[in-house]
PDB file of C-alpha atoms in Angstrom:
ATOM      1  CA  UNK A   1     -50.063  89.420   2.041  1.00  0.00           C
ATOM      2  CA  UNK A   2     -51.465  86.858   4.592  1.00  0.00           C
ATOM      3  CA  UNK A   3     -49.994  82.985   4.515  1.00  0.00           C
ATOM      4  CA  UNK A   4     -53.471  81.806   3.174  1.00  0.00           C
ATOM      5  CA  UNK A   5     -53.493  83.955   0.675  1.00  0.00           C
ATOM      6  CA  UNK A   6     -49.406  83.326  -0.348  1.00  0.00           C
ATOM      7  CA  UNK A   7     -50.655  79.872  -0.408  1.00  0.00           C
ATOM      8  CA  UNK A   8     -53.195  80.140  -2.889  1.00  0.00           C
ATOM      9  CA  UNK A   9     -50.983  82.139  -5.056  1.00  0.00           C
ATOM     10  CA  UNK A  10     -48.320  79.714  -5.131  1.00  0.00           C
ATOM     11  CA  UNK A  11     -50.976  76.298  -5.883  1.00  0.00           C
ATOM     12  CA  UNK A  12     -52.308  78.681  -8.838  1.00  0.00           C
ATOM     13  CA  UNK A  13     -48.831  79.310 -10.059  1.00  0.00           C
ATOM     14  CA  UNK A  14     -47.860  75.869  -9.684  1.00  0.00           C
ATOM     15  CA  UNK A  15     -51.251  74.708 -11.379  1.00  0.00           C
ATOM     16  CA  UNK A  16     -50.570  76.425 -14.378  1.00  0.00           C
ATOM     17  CA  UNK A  17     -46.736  75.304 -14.536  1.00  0.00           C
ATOM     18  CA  UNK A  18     -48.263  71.367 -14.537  1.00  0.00           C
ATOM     19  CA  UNK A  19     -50.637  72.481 -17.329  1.00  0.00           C
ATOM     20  CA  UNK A  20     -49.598  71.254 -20.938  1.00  0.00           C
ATOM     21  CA  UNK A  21     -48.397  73.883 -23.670  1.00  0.00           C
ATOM     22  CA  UNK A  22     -50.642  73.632 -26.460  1.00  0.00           C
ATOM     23  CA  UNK A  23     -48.917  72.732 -29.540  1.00  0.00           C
ATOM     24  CA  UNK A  24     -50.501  74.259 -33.256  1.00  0.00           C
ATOM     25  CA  UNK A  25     -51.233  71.573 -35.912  1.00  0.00           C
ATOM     26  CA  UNK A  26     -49.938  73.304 -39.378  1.00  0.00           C
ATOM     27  CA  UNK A  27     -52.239  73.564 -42.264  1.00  0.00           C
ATOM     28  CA  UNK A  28     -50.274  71.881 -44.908  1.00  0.00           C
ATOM     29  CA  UNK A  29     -50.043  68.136 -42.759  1.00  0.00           C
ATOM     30  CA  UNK A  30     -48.835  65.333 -44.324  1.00  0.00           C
ATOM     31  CA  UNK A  31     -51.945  63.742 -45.462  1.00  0.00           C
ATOM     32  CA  UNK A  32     -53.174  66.700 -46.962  1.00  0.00           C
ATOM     33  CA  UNK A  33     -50.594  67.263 -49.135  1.00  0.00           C
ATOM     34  CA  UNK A  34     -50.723  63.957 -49.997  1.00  0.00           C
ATOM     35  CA  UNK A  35     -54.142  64.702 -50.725  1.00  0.00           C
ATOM     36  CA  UNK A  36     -53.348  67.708 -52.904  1.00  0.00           C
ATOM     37  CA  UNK A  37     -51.110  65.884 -54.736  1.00  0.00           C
ATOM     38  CA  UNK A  38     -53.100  63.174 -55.696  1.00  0.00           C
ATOM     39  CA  UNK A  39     -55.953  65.552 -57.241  1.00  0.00           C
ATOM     40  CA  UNK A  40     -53.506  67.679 -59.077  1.00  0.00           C
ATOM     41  CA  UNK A  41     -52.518  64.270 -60.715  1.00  0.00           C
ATOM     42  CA  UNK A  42     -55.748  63.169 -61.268  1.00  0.00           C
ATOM     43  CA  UNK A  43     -56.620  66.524 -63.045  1.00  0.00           C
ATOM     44  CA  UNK A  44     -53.586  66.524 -64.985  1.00  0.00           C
ATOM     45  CA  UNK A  45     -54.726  62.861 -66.450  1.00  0.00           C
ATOM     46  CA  UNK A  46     -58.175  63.754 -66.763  1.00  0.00           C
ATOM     47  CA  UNK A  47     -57.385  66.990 -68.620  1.00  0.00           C
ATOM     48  CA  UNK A  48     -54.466  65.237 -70.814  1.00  0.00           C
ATOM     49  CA  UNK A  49     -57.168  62.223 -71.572  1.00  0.00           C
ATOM     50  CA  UNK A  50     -60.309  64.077 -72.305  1.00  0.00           C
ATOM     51  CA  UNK A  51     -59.044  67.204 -74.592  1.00  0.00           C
ATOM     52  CA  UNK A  52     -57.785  64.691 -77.026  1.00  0.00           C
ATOM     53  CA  UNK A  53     -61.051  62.551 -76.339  1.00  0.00           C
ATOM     54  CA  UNK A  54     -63.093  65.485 -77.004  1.00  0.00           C
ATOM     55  CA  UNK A  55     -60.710  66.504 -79.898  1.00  0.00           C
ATOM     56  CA  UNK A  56     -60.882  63.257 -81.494  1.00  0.00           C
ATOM     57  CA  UNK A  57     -64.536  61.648 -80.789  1.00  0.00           C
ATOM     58  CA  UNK A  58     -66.302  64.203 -79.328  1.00  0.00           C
ATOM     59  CA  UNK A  59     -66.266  67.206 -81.213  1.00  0.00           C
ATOM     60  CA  UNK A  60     -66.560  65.096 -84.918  1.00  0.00           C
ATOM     61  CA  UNK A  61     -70.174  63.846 -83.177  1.00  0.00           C
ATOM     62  CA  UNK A  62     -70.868  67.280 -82.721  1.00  0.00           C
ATOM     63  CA  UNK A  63     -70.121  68.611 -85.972  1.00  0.00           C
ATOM     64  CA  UNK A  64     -71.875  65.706 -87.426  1.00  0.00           C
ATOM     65  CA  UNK A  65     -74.893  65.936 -85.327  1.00  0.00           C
ATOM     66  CA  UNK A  66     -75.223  69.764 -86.086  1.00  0.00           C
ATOM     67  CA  UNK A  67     -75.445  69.228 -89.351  1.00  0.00           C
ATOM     68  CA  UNK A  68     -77.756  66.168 -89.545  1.00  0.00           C
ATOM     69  CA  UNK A  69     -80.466  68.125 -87.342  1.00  0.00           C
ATOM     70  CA  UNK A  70     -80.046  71.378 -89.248  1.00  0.00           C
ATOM     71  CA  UNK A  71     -82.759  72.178 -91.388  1.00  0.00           C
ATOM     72  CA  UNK A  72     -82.391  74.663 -94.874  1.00  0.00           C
ATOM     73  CA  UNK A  73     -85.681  76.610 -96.367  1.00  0.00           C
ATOM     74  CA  UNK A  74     -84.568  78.231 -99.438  1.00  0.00           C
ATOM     75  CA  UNK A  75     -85.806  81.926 -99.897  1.00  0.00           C
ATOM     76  CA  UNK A  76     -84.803  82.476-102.979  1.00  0.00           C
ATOM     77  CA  UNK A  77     -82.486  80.407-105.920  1.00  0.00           C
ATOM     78  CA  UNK A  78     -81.025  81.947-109.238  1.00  0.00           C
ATOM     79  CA  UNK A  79     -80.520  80.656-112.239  1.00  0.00           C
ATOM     80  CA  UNK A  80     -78.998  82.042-115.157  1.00  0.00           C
ATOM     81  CA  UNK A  81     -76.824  81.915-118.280  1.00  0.00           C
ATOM     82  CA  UNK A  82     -77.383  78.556-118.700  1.00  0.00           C
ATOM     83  CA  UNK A  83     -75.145  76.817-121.789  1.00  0.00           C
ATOM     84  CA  UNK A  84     -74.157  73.119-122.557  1.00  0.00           C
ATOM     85  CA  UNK A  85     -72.366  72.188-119.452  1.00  0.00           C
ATOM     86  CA  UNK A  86     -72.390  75.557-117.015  1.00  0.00           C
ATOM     87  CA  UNK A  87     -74.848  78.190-115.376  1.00  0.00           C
ATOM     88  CA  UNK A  88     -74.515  80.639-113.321  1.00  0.00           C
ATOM     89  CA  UNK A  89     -76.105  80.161-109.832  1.00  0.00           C
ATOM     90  CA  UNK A  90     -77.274  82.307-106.708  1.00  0.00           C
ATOM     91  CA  UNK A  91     -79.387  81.566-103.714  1.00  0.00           C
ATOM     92  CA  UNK A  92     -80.080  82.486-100.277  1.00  0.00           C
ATOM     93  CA  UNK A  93     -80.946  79.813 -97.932  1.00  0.00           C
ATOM     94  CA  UNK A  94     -82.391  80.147 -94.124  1.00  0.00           C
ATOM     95  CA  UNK A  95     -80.489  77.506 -91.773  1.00  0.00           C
ATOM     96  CA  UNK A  96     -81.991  76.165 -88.608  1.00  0.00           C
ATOM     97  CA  UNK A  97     -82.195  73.696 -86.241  1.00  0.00           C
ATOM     98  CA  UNK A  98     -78.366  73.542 -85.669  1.00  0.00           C
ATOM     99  CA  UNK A  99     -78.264  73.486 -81.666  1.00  0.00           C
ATOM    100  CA  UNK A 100     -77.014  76.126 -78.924  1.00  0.00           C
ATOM    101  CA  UNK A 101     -73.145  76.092 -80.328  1.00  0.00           C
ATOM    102  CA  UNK A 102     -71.941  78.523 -82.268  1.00  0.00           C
ATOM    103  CA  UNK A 103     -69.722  77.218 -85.565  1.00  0.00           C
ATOM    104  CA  UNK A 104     -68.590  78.518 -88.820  1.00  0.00           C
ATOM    105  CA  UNK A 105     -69.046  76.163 -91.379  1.00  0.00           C
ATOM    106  CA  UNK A 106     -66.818  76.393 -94.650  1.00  0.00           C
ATOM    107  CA  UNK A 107     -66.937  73.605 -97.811  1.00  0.00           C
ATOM    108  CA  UNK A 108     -63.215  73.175 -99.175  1.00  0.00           C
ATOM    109  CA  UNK A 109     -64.978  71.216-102.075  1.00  0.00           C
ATOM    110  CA  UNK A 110     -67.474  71.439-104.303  1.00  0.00           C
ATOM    111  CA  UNK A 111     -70.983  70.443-103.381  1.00  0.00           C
ATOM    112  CA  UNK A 112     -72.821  68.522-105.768  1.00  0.00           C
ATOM    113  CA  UNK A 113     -76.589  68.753-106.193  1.00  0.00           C
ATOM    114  CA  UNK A 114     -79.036  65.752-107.295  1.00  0.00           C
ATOM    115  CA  UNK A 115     -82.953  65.750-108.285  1.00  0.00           C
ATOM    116  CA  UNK A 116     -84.954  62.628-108.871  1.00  0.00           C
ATOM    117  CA  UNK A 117     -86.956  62.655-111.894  1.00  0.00           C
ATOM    118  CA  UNK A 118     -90.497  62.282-111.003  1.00  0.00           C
ATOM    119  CA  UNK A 119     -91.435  61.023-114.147  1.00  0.00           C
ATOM    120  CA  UNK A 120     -92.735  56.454-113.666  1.00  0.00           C
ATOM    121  CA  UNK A 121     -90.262  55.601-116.674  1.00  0.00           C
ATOM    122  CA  UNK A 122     -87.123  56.657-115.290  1.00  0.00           C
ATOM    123  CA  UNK A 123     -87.557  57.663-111.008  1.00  0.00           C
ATOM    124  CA  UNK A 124     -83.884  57.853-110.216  1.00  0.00           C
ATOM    125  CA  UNK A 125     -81.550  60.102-108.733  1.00  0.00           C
ATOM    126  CA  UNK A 126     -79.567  62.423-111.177  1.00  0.00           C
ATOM    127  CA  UNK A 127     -76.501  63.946-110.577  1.00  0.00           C
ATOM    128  CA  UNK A 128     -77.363  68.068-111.731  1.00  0.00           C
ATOM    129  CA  UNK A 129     -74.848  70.040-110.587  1.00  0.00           C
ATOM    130  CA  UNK A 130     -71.467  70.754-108.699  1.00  0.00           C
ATOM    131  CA  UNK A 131     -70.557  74.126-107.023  1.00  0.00           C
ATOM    132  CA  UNK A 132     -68.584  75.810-104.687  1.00  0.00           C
ATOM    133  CA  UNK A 133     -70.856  77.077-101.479  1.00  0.00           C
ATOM    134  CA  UNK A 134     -70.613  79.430 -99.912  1.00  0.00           C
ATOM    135  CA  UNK A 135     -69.124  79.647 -96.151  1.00  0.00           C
ATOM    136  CA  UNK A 136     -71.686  80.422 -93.284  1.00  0.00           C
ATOM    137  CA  UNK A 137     -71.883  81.253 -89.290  1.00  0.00           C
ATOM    138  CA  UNK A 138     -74.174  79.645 -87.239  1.00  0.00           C
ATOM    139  CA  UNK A 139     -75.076  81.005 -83.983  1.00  0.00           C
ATOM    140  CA  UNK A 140     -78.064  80.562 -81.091  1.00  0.00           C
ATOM    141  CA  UNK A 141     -79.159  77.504 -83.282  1.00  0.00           C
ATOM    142  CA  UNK A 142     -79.818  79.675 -86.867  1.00  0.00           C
ATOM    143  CA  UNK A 143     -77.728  80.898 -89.689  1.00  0.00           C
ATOM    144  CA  UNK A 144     -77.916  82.404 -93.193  1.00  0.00           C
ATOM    145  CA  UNK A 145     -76.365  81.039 -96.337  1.00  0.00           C
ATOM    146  CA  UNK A 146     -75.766  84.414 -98.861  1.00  0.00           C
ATOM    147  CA  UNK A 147     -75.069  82.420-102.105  1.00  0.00           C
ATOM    148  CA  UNK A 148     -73.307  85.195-104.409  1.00  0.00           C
ATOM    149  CA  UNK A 149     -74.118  84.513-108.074  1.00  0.00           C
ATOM    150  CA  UNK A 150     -71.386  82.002-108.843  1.00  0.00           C
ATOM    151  CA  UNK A 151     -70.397  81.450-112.767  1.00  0.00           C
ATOM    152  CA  UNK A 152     -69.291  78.420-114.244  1.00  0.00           C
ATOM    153  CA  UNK A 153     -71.527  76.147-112.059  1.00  0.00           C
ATOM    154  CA  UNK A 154     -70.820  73.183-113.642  1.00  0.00           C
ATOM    155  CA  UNK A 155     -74.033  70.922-115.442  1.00  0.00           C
ATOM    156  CA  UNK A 156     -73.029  66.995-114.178  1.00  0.00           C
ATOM    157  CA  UNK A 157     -75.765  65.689-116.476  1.00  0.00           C
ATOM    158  CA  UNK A 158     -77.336  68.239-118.986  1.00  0.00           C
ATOM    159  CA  UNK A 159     -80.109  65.787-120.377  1.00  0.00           C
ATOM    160  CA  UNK A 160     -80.920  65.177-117.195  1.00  0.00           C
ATOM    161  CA  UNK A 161     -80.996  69.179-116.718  1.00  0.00           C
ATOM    162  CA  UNK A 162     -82.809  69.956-119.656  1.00  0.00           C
ATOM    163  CA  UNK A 163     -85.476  67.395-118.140  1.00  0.00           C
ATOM    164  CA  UNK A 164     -85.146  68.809-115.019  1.00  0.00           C
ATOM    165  CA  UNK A 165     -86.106  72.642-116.322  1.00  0.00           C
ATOM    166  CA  UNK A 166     -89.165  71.021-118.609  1.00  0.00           C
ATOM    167  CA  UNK A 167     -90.653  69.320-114.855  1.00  0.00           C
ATOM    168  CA  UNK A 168     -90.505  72.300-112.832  1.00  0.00           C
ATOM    169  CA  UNK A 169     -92.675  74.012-115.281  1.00  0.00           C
ATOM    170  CA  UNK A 170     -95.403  71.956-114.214  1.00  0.00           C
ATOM    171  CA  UNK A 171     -94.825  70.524-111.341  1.00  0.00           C
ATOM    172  CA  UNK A 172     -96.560  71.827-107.652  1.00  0.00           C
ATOM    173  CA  UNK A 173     -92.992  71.165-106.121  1.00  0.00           C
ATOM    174  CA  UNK A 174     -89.432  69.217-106.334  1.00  0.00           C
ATOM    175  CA  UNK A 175     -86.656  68.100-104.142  1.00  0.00           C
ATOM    176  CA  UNK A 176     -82.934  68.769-104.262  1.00  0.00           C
ATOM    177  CA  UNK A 177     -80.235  66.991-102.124  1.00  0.00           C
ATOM    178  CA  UNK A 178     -77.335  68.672-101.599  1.00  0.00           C
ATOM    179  CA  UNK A 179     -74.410  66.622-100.382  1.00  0.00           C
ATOM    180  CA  UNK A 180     -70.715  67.709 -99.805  1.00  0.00           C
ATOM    181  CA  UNK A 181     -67.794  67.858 -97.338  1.00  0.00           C
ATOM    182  CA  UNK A 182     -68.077  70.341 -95.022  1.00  0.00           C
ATOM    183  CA  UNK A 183     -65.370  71.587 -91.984  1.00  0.00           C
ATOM    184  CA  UNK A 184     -66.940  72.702 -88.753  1.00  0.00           C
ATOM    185  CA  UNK A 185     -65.245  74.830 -86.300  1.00  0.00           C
ATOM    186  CA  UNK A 186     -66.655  75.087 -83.209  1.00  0.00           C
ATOM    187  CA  UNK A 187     -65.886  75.271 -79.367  1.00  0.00           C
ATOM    188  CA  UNK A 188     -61.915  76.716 -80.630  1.00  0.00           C
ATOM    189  CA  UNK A 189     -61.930  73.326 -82.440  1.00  0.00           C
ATOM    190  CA  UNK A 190     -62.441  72.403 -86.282  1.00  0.00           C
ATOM    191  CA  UNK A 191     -63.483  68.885 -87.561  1.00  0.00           C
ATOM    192  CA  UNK A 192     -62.853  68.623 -91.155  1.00  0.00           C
ATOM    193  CA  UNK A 193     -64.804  66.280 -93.337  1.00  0.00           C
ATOM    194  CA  UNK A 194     -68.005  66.143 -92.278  1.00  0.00           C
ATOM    195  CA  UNK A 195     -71.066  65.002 -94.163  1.00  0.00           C
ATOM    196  CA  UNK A 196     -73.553  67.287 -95.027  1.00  0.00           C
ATOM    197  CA  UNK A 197     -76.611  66.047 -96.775  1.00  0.00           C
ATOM    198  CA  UNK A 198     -79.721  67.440 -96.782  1.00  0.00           C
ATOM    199  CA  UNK A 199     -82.861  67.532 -99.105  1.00  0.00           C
ATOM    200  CA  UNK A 200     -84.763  70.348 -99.864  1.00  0.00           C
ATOM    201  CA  UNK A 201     -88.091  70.530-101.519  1.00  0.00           C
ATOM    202  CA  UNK A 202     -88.903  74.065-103.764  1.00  0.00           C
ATOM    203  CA  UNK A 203     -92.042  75.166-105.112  1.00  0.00           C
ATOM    204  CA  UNK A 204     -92.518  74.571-108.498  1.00  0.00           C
ATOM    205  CA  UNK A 205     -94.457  76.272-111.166  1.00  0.00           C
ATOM    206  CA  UNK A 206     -97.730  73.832-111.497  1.00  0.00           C
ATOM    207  CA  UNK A 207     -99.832  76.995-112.535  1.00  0.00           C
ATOM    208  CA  UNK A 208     -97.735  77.561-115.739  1.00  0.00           C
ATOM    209  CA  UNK A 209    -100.064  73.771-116.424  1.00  0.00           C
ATOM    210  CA  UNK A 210    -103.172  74.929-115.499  1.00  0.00           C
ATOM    211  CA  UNK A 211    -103.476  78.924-114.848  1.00  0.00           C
ATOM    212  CA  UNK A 212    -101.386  80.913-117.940  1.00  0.00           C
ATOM    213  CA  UNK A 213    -102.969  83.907-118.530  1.00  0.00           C
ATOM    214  CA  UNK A 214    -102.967  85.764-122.142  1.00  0.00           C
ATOM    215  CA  UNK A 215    -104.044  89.199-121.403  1.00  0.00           C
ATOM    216  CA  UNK A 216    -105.440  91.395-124.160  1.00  0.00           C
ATOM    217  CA  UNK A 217    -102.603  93.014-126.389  1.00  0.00           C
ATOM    218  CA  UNK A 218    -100.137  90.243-125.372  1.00  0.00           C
ATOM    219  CA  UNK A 219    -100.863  88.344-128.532  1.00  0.00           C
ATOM    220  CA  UNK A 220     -99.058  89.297-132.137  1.00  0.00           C
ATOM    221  CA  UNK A 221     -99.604  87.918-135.439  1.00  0.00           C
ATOM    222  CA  UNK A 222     -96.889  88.188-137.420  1.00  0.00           C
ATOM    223  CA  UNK A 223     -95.921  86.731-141.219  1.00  0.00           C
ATOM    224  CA  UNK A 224     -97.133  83.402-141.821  1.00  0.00           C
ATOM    225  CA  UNK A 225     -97.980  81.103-139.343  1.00  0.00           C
ATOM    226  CA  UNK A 226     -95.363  82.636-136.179  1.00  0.00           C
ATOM    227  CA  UNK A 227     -96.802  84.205-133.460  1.00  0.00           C
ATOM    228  CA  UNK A 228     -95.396  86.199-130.222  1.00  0.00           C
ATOM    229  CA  UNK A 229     -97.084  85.962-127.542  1.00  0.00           C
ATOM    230  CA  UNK A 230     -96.335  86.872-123.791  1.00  0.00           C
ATOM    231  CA  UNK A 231     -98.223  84.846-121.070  1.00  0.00           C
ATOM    232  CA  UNK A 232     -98.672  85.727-117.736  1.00  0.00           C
ATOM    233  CA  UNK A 233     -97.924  83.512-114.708  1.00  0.00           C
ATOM    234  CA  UNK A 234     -99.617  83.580-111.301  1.00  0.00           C
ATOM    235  CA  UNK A 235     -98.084  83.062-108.140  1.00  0.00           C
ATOM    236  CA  UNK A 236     -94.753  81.534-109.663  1.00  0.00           C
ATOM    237  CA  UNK A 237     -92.052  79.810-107.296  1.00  0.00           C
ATOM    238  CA  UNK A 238     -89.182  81.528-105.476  1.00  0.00           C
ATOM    239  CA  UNK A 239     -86.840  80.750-108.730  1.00  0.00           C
ATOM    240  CA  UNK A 240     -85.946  83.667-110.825  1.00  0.00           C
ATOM    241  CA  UNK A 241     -84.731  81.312-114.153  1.00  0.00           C
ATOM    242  CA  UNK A 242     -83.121  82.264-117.427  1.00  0.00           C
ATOM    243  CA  UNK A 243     -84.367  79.626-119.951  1.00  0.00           C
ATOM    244  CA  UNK A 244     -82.868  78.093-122.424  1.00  0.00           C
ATOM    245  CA  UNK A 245     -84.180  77.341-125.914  1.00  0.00           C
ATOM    246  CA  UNK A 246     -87.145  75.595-124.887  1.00  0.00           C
ATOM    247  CA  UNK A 247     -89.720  74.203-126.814  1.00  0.00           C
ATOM    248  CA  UNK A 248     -93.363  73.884-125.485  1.00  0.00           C
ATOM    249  CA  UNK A 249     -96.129  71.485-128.073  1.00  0.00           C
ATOM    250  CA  UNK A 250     -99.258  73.246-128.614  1.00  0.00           C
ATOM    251  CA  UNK A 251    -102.506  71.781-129.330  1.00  0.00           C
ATOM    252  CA  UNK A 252    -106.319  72.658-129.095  1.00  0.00           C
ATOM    253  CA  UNK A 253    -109.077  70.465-128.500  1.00  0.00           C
ATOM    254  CA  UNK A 254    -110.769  68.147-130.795  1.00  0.00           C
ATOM    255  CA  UNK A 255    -114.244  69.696-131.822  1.00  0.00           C
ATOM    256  CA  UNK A 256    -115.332  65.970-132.526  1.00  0.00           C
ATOM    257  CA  UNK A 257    -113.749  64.119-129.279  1.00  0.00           C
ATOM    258  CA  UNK A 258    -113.008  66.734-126.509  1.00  0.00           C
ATOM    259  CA  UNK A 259    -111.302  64.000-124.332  1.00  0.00           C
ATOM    260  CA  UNK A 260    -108.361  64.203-127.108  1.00  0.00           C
ATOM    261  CA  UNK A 261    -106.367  67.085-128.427  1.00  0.00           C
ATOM    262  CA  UNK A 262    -104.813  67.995-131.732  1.00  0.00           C
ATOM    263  CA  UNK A 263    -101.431  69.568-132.068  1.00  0.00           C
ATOM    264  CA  UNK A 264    -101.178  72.878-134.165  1.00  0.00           C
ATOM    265  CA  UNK A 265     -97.316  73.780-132.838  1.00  0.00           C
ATOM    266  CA  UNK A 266     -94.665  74.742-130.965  1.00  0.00           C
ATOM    267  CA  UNK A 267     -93.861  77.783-128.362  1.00  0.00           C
ATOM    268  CA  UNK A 268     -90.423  78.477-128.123  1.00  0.00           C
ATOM    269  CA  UNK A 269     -89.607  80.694-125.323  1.00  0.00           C
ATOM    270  CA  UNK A 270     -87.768  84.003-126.337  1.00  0.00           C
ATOM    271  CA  UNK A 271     -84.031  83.542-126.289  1.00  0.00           C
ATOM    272  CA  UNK A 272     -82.246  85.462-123.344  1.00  0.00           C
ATOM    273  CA  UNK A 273     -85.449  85.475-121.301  1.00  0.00           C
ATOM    274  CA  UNK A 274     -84.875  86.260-117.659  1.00  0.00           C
ATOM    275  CA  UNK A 275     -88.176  84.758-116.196  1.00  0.00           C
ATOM    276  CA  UNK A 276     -90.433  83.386-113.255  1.00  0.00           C
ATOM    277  CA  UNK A 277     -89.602  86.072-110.896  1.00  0.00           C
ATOM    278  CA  UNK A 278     -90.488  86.387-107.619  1.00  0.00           C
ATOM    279  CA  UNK A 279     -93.293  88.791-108.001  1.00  0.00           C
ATOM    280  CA  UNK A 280     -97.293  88.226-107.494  1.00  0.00           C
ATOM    281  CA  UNK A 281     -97.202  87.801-111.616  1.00  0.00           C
ATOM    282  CA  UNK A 282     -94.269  86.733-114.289  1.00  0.00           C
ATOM    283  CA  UNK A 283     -94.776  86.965-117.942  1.00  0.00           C
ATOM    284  CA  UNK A 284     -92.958  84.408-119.847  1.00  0.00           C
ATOM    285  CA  UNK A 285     -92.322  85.776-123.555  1.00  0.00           C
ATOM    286  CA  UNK A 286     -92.935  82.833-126.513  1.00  0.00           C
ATOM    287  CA  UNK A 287     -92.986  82.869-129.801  1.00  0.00           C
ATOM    288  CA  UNK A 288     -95.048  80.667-131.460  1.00  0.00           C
ATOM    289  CA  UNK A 289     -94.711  78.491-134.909  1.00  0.00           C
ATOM    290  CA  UNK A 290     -98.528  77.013-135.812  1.00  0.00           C
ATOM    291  CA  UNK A 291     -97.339  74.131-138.045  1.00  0.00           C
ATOM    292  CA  UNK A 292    -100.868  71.844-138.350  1.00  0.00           C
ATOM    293  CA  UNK A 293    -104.091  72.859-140.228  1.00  0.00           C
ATOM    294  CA  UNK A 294    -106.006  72.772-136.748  1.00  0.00           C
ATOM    295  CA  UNK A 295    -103.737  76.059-136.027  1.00  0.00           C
ATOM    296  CA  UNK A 296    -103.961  77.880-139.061  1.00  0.00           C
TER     297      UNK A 296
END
């Protein structure tokens, strides 16, 4: 090797003797542990403050809201063997509106059941009926309440239900509110005691007033003035009803003032009957006591 050349080999090796050894920063410095730490902290107080927030305030609003948006269209509503102070009851009710959560929905206590009396002498609230509900699921914002037929519903007020059966006869429609204590579990959580009430307006039967139907052969004359009769209802309401003794007034027009009317009697609808189906036609059984002149 020439001197020039043994020359440039040593200033290279001597070059790279002067140069600096780099030294490797480790991943886990100081500050970023400190770092580390500090969020793991901060998450543990976050989580440890806001699951019993959420527990505590949130999910009760929740529950609370989901049942003060949901909405209940009845499709169909029982009632039968009613006596002085019980019944027994069955519905099935379509339940909407409830938002995206899913939540079962159970009522530990009864729910009670109020109509107000349409009538202008007496419009206020009456307290019907108390009954254990069913439990339901609710799921994608909908949910279905299967009502078995419970017995021993108890009557609250049974003048006031006595009225109650004489108005829907009549009437075009009528409200119920249904208020109880319902828990909600939802979201692995359950909030007990929450309010549900809600008010839901039936059909009535307003053409059992104005379109009864006597077909031929479903009038019989019996002994004396009595006679049976079966009448036939269009388009009734969702209800399927058992009646109790029930006593409709009878009269005819007067041939010498048509704006008034003259009683002749009663109709008494046939004990036991299981009526107002849900059918295109129902046929209500009476029989019939003529008691005036104008009837005989």
């Amino acid at each position: 090797m020439s001197t020039v050349s043994k020359a440039k080999a040593k200033a290279k090796d001597l070059e790279s003797a002067s140069r600096p050894i780099p030294v490797k920063t480790p991943f886990w410095t100081r500050g970023k542990r400190n770092c580390c730490i500090a969020c793991c902290l901060f998450l543990v107080l976050l989580l440890g403050g806001g699951i019993p927030v959420f527990i505590f305030i949130g999910h009760p609003v929740l529950a609370g809201a989901l049942l003060y948006g949901a909405e209940l269209s009845f499709q169909s509503l029982n009632i039968t063997s009613p006596q002085n102070d019980t019944l027994d009851l069955g519905f099935h009710i379509k339940v909407s509106n409830t938002g995206p959560f899913s939540a079962d929905v159970s009522f530990p206590n009864d729910v009670n059941m109020f109509w107000t009396s349409t009538a202008a002498s007496d419009p206020t609230e009456k307290h019907l009926l108390a009954f254990k509900m069913s439990p339901f699921s609710l799921s994608g914002g909908v949910g279905e309440i299967d009502q078995l037929l419970t017995t021993s519903v108890t009557i609250v007020d049974t003048p006031s239900f006595s009225l109650f059966l004489h108005t829907i006869a009549t009437a075009s429609s009528f409200t119920w509110r249904l208020r109880g204590n319902a828990t909600i579990t939802s979201l692995l959580v359950t909030s007990p005691d929450r309010v549900m009430d809600k008010s839901v307006t039936l059909t009535g039967f307003k053409s059992f007033s104005t379109g009864v139907v006597v077909k031929p052969g479903d009038m019989n004359v019996t002994s004396g003035n009595t006679v049976t009769m079966t009448v036939t209802i269009p388009n009734p309401s969702i209800l399927t009803i058992e009646l109790p003794d029930i006593a409709f007034d009878l009269s005819v027009p007067n041939p010498s003032n048509t704006s008034q009317r003259v009683p002749v009697g009663t109709a008494r609808v046939t004990p036991g009957t299981r009526t107002f189906l849900n059918t295109p036609e129902a046929r209500l059984p009476l029989t019939v006591s003529l008691t005036s002149p104008g009837g005989a």
